[in-house]
Short mmCIF file of C-alpha atoms in Angstrom, two decimals:
data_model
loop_
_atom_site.label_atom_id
_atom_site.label_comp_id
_atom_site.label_asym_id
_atom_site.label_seq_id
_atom_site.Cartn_x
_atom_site.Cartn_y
_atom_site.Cartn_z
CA UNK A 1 -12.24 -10.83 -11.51
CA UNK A 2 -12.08 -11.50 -15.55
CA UNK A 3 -8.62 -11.25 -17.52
CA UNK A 4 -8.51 -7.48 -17.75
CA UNK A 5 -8.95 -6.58 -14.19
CA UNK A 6 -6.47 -9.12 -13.04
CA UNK A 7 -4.28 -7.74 -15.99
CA UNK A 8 -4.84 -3.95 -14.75
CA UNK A 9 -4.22 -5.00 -11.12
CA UNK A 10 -0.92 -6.51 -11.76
CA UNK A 11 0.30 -3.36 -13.58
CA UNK A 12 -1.03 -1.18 -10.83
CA UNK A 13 1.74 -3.06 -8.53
CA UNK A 14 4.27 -3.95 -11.02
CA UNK A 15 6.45 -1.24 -10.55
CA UNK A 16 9.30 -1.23 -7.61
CA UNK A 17 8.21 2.49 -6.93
CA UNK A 18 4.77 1.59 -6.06
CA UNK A 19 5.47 -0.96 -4.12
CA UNK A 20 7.83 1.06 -2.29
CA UNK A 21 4.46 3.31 -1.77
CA UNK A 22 2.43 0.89 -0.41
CA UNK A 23 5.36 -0.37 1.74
CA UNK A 24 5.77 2.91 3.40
CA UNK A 25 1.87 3.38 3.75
CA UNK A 26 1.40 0.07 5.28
CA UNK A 27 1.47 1.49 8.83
CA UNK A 28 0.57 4.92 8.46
CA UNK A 29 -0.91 7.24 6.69
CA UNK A 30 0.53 10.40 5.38
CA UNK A 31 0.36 13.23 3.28
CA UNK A 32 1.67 13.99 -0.28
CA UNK A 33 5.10 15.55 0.60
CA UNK A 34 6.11 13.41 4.16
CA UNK A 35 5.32 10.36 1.34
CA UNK A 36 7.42 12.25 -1.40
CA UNK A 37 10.68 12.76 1.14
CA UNK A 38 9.99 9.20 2.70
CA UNK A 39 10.46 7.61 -0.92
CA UNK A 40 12.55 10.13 -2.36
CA UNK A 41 10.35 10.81 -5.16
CA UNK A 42 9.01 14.36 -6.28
CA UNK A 43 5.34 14.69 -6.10
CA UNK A 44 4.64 15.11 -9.67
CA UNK A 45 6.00 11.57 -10.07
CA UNK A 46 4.61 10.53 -6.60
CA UNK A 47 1.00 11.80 -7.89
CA UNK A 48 1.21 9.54 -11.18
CA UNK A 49 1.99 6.25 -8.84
CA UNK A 50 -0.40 7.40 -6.14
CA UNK A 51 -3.17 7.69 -8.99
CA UNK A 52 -2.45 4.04 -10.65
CA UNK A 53 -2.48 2.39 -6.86
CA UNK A 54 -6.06 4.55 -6.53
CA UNK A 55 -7.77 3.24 -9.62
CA UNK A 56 -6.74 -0.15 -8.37
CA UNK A 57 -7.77 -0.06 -5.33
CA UNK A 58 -4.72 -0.33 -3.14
CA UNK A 59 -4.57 3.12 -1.37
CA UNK A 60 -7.37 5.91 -0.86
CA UNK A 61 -6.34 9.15 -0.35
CA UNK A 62 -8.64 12.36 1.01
CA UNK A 63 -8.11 15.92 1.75
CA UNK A 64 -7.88 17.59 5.17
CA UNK A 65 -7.29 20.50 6.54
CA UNK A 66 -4.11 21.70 8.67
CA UNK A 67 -4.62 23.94 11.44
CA UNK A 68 -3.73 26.89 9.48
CA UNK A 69 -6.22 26.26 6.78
CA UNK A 70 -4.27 24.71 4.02
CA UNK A 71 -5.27 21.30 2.41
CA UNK A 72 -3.62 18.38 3.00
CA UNK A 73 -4.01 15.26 0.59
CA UNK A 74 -3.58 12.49 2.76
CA UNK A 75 -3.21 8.56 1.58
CA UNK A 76 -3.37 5.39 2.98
CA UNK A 77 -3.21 1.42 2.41
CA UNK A 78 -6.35 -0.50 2.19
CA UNK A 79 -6.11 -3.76 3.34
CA UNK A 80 -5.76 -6.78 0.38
CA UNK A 81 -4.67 -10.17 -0.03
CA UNK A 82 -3.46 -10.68 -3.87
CA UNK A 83 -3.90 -14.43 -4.85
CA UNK A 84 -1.88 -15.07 -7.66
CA UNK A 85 -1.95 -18.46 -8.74
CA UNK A 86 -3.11 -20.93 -11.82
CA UNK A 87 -6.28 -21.55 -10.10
CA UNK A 88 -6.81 -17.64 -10.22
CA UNK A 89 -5.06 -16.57 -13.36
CA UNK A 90 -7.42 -19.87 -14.77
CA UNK A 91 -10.66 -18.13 -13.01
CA UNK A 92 -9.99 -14.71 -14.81
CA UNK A 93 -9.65 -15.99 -18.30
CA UNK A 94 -12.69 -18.41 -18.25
CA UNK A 95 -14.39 -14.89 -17.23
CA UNK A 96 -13.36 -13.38 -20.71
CA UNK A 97 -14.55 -13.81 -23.98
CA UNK A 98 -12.11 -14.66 -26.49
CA UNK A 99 -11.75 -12.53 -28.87
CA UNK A 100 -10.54 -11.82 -32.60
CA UNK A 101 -7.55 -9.76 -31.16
CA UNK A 102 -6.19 -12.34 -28.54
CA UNK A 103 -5.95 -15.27 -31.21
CA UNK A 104 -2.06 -16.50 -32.14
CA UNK A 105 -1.44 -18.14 -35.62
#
């Protein structure tokens, strides 16, 4: 993982909101609105955090269909284990080029 994907993973989960999310999806999946009323969030706002935590990695979410026809989107957790540590943080930068733009007088 270089600088930028740590960077992007750490702002996928550095919100209390999503983490909220991923605490409620931890043992179950569920779909968009039982996840909106469980974290008290509408699903316009619910949809923004749900697509961050996607591009990331930390949740998948598919559609279905109920017994009367409608789609469902459902989400779930994936599993991870987040090492955050010098070691890592180390790792990720020595996997970057320095650039022009990250250079301090």
């Amino acid at each position: 993982m270089n600088i930028e994907q740590l960077a992007a993973t750490l702002a996928a989960i550095a919100s209390p909101q999503r983490l909220r999310i991923l605490a409620t999806l931890a043992d179950d999946r569920l779909h968009v609105s039982a996840l909106a009323r469980r974290v008290d969030m509408s699903r316009a706002l619910l949809y923004m955090h749900l697509t961050k935590l996607e591009a990331a990695g930390f949740v998948v979410g598919g559609l279905e269909l109920s017994a009367d026809g409608k789609a469902l989107k459902y989400f779930e957790a994936t599993p991870f284990v987040l090492t955050i540590d010098l070691p890592t943080i180390s790792a990720a930068v020595a996997l970057s080029p320095i650039s022009s733009t990250d250079e301090t007088d």
